[in-house]
Tab-separated table of N, CA and C in Angstrom:
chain	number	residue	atom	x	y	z
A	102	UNK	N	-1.569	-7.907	19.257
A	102	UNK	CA	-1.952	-6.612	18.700
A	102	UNK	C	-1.194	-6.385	17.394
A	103	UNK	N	-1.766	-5.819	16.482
A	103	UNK	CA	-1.024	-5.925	15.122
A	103	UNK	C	-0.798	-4.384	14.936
A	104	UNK	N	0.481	-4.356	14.998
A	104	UNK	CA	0.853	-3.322	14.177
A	104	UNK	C	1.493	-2.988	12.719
A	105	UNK	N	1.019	-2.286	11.589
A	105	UNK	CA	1.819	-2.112	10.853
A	105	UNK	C	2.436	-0.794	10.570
A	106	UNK	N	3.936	-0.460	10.127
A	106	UNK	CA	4.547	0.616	10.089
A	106	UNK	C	5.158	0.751	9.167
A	107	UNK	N	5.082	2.023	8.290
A	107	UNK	CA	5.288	2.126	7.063
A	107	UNK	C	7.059	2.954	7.086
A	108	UNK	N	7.625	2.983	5.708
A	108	UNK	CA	8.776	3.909	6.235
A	108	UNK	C	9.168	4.004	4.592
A	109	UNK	N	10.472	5.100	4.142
A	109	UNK	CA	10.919	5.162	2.938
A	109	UNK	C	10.730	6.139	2.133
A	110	UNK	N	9.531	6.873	2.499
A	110	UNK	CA	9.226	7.995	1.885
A	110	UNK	C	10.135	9.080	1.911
A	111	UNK	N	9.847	10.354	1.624
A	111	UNK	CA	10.677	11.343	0.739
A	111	UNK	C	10.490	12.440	0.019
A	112	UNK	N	11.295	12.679	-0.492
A	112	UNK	CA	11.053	14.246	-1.740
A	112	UNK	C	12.123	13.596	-2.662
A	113	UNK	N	11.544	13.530	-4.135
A	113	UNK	CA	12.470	13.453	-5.086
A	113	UNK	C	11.920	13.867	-6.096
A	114	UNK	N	12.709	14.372	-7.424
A	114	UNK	CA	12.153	14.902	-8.446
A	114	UNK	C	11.535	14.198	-9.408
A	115	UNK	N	10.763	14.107	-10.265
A	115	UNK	CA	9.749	13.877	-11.468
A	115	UNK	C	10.633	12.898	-12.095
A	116	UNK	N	10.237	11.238	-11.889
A	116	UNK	CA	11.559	10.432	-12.909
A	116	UNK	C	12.294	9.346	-11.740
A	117	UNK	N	12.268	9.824	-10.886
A	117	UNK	CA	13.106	9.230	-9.677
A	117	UNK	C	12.600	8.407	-8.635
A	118	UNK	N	12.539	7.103	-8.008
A	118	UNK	CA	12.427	6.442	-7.848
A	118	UNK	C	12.206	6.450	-5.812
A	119	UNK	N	11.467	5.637	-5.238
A	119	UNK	CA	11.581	5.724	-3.877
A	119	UNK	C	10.920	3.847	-3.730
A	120	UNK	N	11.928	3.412	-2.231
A	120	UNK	CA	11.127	2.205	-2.264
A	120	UNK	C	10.093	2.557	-0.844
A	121	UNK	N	8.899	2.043	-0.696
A	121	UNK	CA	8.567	1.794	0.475
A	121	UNK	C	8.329	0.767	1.226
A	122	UNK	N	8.261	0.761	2.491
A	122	UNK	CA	8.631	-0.690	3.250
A	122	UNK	C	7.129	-0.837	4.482
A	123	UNK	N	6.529	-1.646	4.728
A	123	UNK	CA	5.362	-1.642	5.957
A	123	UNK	C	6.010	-3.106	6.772
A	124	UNK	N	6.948	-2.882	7.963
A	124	UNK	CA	7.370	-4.138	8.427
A	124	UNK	C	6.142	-4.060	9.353
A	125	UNK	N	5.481	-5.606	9.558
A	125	UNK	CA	4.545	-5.633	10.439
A	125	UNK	C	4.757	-7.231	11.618
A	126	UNK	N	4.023	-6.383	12.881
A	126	UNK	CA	3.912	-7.400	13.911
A	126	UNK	C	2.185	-8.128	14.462
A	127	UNK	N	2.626	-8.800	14.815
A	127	UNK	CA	1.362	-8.942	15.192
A	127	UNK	C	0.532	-9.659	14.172
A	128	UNK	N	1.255	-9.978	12.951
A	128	UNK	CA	0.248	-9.926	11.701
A	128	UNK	C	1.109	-10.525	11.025
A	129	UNK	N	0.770	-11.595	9.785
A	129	UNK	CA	2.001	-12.316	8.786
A	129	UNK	C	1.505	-11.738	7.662
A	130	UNK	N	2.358	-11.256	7.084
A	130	UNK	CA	2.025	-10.541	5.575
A	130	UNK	C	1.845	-11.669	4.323
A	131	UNK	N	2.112	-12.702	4.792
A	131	UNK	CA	2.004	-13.927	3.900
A	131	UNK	C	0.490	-14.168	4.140
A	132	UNK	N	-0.152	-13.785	4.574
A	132	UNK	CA	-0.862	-15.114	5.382
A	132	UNK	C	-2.093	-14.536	4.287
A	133	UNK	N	-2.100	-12.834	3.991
A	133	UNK	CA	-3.842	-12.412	4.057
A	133	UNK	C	-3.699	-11.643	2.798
A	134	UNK	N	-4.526	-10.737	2.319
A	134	UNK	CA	-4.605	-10.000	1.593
A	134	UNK	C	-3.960	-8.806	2.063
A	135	UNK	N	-3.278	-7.752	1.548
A	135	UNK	CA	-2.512	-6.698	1.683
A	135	UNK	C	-2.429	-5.576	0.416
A	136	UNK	N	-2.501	-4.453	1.060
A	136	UNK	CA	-2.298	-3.428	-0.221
A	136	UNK	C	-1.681	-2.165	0.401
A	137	UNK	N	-1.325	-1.323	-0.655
A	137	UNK	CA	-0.996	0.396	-0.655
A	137	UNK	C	-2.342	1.235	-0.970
A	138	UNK	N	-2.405	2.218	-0.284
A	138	UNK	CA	-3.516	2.920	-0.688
A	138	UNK	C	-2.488	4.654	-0.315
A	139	UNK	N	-3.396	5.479	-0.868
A	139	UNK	CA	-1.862	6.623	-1.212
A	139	UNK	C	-3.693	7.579	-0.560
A	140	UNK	N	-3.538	8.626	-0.144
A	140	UNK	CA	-3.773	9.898	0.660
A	140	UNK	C	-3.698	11.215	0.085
A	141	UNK	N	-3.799	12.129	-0.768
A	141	UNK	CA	-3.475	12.813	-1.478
A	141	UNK	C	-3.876	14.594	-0.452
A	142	UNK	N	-3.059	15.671	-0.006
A	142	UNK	CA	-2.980	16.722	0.704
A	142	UNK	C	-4.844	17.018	0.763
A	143	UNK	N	-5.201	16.654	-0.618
A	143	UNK	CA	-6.177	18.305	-0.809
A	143	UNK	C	-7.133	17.178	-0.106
A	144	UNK	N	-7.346	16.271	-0.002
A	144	UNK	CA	-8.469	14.789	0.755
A	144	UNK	C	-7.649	14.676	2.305
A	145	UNK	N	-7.173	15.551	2.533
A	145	UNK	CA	-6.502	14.908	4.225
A	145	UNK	C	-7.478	15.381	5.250
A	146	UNK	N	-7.987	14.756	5.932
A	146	UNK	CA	-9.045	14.733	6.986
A	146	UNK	C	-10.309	14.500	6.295
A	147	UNK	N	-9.993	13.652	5.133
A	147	UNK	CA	-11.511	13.531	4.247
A	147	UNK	C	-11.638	11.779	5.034
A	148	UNK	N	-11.048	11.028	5.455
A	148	UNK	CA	-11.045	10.008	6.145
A	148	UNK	C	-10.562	8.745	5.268
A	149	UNK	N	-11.054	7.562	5.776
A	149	UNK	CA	-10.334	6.080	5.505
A	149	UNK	C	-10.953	6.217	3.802
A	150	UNK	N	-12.150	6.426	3.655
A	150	UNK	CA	-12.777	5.761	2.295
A	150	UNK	C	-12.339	6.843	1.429
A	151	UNK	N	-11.702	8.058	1.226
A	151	UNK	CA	-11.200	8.495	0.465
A	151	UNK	C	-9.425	8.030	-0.881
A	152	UNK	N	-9.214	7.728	0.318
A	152	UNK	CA	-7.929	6.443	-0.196
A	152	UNK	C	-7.914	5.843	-1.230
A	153	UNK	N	-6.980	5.812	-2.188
A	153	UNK	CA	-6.851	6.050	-3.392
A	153	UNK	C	-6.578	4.498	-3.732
A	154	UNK	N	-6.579	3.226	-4.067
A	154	UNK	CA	-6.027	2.077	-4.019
A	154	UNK	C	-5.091	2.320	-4.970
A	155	UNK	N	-3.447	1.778	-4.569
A	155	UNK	CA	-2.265	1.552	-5.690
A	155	UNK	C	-1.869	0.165	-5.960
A	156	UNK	N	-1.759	-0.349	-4.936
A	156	UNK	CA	-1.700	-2.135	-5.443
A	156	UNK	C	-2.450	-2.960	-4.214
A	157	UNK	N	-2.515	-4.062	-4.609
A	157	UNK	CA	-3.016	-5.252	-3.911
A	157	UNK	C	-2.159	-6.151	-4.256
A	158	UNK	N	-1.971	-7.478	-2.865
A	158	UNK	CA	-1.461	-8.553	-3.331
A	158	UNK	C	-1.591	-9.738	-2.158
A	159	UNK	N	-2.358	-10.967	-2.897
A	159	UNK	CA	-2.506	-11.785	-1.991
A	159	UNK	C	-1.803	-12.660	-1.374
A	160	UNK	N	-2.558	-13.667	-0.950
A	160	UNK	CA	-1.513	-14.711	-0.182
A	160	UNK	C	-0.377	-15.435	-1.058
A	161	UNK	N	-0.825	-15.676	-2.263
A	161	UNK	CA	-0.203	-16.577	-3.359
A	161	UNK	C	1.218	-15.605	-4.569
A	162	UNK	N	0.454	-14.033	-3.640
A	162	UNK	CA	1.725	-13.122	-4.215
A	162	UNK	C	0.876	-12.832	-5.739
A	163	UNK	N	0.008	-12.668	-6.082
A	163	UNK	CA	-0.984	-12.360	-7.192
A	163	UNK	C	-1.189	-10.639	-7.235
A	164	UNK	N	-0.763	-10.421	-7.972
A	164	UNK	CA	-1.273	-8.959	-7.844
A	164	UNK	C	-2.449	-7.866	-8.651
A	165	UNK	N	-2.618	-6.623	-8.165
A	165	UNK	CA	-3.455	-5.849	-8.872
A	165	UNK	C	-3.214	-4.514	-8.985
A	166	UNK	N	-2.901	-3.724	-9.878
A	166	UNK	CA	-2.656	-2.495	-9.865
A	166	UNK	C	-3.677	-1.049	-9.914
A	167	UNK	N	-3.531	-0.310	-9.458
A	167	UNK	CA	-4.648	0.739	-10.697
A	167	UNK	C	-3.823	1.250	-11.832
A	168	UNK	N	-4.742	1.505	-12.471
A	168	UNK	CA	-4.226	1.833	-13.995
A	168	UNK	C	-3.045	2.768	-13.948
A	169	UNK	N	-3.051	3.993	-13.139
A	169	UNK	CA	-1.948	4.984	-13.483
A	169	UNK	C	-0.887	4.530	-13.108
A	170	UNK	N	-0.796	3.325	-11.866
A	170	UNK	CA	0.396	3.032	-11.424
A	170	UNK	C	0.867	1.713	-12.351
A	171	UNK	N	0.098	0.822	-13.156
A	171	UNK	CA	0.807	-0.314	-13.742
A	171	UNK	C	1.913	0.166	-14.256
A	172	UNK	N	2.945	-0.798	-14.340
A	172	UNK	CA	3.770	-0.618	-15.107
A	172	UNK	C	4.959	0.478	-14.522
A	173	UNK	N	5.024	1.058	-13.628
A	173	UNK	CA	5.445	1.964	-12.895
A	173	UNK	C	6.040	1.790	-11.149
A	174	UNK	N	5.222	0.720	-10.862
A	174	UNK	CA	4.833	0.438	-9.661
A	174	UNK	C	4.865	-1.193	-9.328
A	175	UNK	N	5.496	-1.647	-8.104
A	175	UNK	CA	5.533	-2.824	-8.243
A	175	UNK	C	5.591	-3.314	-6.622
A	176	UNK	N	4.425	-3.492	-6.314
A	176	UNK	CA	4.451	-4.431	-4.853
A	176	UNK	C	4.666	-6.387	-4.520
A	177	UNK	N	5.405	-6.163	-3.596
A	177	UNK	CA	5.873	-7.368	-2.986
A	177	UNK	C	5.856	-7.517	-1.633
A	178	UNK	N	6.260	-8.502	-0.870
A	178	UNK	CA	6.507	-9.249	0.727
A	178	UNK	C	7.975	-9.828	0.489
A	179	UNK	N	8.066	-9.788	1.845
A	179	UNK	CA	9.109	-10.361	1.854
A	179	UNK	C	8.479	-10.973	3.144
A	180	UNK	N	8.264	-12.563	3.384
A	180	UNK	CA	8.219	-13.571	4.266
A	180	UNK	C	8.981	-13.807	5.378
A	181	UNK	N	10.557	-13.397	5.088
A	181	UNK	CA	11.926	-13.847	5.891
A	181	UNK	C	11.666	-12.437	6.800
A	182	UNK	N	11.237	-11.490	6.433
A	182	UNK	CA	11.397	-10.152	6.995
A	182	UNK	C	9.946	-9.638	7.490
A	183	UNK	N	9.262	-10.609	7.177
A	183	UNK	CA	7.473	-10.102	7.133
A	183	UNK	C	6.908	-8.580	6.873
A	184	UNK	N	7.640	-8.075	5.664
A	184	UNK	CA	7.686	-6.919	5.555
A	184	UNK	C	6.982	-6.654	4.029
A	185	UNK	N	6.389	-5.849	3.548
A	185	UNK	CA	5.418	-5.447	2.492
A	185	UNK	C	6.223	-4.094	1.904
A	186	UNK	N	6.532	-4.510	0.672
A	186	UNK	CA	6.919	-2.979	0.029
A	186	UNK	C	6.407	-2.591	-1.294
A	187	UNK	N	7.182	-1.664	-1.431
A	187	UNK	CA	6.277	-0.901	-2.700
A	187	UNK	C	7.558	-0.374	-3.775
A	188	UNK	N	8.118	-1.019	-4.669
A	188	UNK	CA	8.970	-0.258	-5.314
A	188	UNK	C	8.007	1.119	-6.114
A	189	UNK	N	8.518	2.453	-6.318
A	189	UNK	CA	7.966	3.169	-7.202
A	189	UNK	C	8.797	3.806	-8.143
A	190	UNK	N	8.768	3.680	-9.229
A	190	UNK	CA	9.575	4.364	-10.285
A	190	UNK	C	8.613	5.776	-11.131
A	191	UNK	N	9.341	6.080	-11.701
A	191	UNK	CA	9.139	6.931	-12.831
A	191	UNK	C	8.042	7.915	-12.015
A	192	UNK	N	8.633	8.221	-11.013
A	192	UNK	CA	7.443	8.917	-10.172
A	192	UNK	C	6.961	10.366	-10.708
A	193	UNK	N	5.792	10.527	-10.809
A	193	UNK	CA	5.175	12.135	-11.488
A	193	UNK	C	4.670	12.564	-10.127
A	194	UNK	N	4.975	13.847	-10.045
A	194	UNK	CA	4.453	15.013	-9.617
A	194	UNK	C	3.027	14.495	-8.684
A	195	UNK	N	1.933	14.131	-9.453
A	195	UNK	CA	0.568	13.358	-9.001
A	195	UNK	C	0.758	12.791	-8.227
A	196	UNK	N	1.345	11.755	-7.857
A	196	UNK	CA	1.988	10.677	-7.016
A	196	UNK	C	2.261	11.022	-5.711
A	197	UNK	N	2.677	12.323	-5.721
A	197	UNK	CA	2.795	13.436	-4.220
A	197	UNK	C	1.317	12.997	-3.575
A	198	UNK	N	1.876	12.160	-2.088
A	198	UNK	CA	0.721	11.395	-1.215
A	198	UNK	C	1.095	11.085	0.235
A	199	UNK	N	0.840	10.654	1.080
A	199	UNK	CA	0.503	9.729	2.153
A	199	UNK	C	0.331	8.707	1.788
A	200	UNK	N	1.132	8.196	1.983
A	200	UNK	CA	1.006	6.468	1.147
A	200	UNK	C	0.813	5.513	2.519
A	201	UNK	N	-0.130	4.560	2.539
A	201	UNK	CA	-0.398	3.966	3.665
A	201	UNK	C	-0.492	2.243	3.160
A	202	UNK	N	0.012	1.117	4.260
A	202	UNK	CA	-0.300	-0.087	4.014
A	202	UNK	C	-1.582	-0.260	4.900
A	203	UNK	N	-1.705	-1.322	4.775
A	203	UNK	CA	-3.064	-1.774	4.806
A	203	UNK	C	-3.209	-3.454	5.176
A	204	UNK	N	-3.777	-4.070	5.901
A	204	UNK	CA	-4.193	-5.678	5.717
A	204	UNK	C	-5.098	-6.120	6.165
A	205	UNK	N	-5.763	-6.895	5.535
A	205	UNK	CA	-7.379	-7.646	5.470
A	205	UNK	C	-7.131	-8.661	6.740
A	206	UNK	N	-7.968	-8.880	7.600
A	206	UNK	CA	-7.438	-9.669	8.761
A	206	UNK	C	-8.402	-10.995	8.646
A	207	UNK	N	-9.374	-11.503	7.110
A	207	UNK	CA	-9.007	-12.685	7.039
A	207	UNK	C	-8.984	-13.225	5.137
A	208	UNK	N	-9.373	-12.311	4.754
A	208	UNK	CA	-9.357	-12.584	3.478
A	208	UNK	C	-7.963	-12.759	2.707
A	209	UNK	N	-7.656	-13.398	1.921
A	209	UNK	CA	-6.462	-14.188	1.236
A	209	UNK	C	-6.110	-14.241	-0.130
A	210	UNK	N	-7.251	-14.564	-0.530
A	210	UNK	CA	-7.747	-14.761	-2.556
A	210	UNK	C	-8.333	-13.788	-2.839
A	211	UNK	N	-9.357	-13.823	-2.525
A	211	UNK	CA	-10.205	-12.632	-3.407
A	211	UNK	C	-10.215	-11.126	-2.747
A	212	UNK	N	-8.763	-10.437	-3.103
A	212	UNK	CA	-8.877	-9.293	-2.185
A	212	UNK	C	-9.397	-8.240	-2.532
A	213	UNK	N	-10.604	-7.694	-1.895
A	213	UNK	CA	-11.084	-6.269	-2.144
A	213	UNK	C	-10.183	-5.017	-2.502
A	214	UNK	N	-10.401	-4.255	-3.428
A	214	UNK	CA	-9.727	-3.445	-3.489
A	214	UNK	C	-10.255	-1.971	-3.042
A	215	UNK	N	-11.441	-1.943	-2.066
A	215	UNK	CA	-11.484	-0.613	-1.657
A	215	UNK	C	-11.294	-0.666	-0.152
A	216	UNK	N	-10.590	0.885	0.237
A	216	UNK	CA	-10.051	0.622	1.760
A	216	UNK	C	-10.991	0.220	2.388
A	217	UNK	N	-11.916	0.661	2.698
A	217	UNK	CA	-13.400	0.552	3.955
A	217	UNK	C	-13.313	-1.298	3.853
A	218	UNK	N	-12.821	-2.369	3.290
A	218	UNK	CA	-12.347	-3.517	3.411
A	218	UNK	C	-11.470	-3.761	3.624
A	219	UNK	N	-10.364	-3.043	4.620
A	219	UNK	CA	-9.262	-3.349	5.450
A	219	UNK	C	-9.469	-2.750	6.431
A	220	UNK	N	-8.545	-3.935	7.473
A	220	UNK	CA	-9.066	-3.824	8.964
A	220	UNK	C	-7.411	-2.696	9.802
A	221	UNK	N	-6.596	-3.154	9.183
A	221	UNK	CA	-5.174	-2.811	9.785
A	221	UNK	C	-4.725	-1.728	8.924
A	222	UNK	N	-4.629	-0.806	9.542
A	222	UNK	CA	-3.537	0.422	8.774
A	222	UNK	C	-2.230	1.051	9.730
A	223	UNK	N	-1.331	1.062	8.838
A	223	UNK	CA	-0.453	1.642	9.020
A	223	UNK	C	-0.153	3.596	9.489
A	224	UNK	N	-0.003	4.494	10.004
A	224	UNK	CA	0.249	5.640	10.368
A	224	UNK	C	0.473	6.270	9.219
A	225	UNK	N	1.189	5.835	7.930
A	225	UNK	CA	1.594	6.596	6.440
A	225	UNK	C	2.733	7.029	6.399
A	226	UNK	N	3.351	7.364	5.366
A	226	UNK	CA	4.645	7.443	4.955
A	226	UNK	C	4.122	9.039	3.620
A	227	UNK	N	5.236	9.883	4.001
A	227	UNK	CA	4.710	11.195	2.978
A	227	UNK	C	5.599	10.861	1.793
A	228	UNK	N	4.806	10.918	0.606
A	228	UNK	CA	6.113	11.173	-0.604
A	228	UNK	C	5.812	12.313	-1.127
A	229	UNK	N	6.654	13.367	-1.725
A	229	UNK	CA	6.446	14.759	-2.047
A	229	UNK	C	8.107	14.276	-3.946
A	230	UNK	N	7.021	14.530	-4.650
A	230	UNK	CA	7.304	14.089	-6.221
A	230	UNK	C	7.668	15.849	-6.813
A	231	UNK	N	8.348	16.299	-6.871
A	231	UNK	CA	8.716	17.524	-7.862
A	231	UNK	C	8.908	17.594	-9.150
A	232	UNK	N	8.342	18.768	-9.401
A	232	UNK	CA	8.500	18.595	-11.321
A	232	UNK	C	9.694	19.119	-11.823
């Protein structure tokens, strides 16, 4: 049974930095395609396909951003720990979300980037960004 569980989230002000972490069982974070997808208050109970995509990254560690987060934002694995995180910097206000992981249970290379193409989610992690 695969579980993934997210953690790290927070309240910090406009500028300031949070990491997030999805350690998972059941499931190798090496193995498949994986991403962040973020939840935003005023869309909560709007469901899975509302989900905002923030990064992707495949088996080979290749990544994809959306535009507001490049450069800002930086996802990785860690193999030894089978764990998926999310550094976030320079965090704005906007960014205030439900941030959720995510993993494709067979795709590897060519990873989709909209949720309704992931099979595994995580419960979410709240970040609350102040101006």
């Amino acid at each position: 049974q695969v579980h993934l569980v997210e953690s790290g989230g927070g309240s910090v002000e406009a500028g300031g930095s949070l990491r997030l972490s999805c350690a998972a069982s059941g499931y190798a974070v090496n193995n498949y395609c994986m991403g962040w997808f973020r939840q935003s208050q005023r869309d909560e109970g709007e469901g899975l396909a509302i989900r905002e995509g923030v990064a992707i990254i495949d088996r080979d560690g290749r990544t994809r951003y959306s535009d507001s987060m490049m450069g800002r934002f930086t996802i990785s694995k860690d193999n030894a720990t089978n764990t998926l995180h999310l550094q976030m910097d320079s965090l704005k206000p906007e960014d205030t979300a439900v941030y959720y992981c995510a993993g494709h249970y067979f795709e590897f290379r060519n990873c989709p980037a909209g949720p309704m193409e992931y099979h595994y989610w995580g419960q979410g992690t709240q970040v609350t960004v102040s101006s």
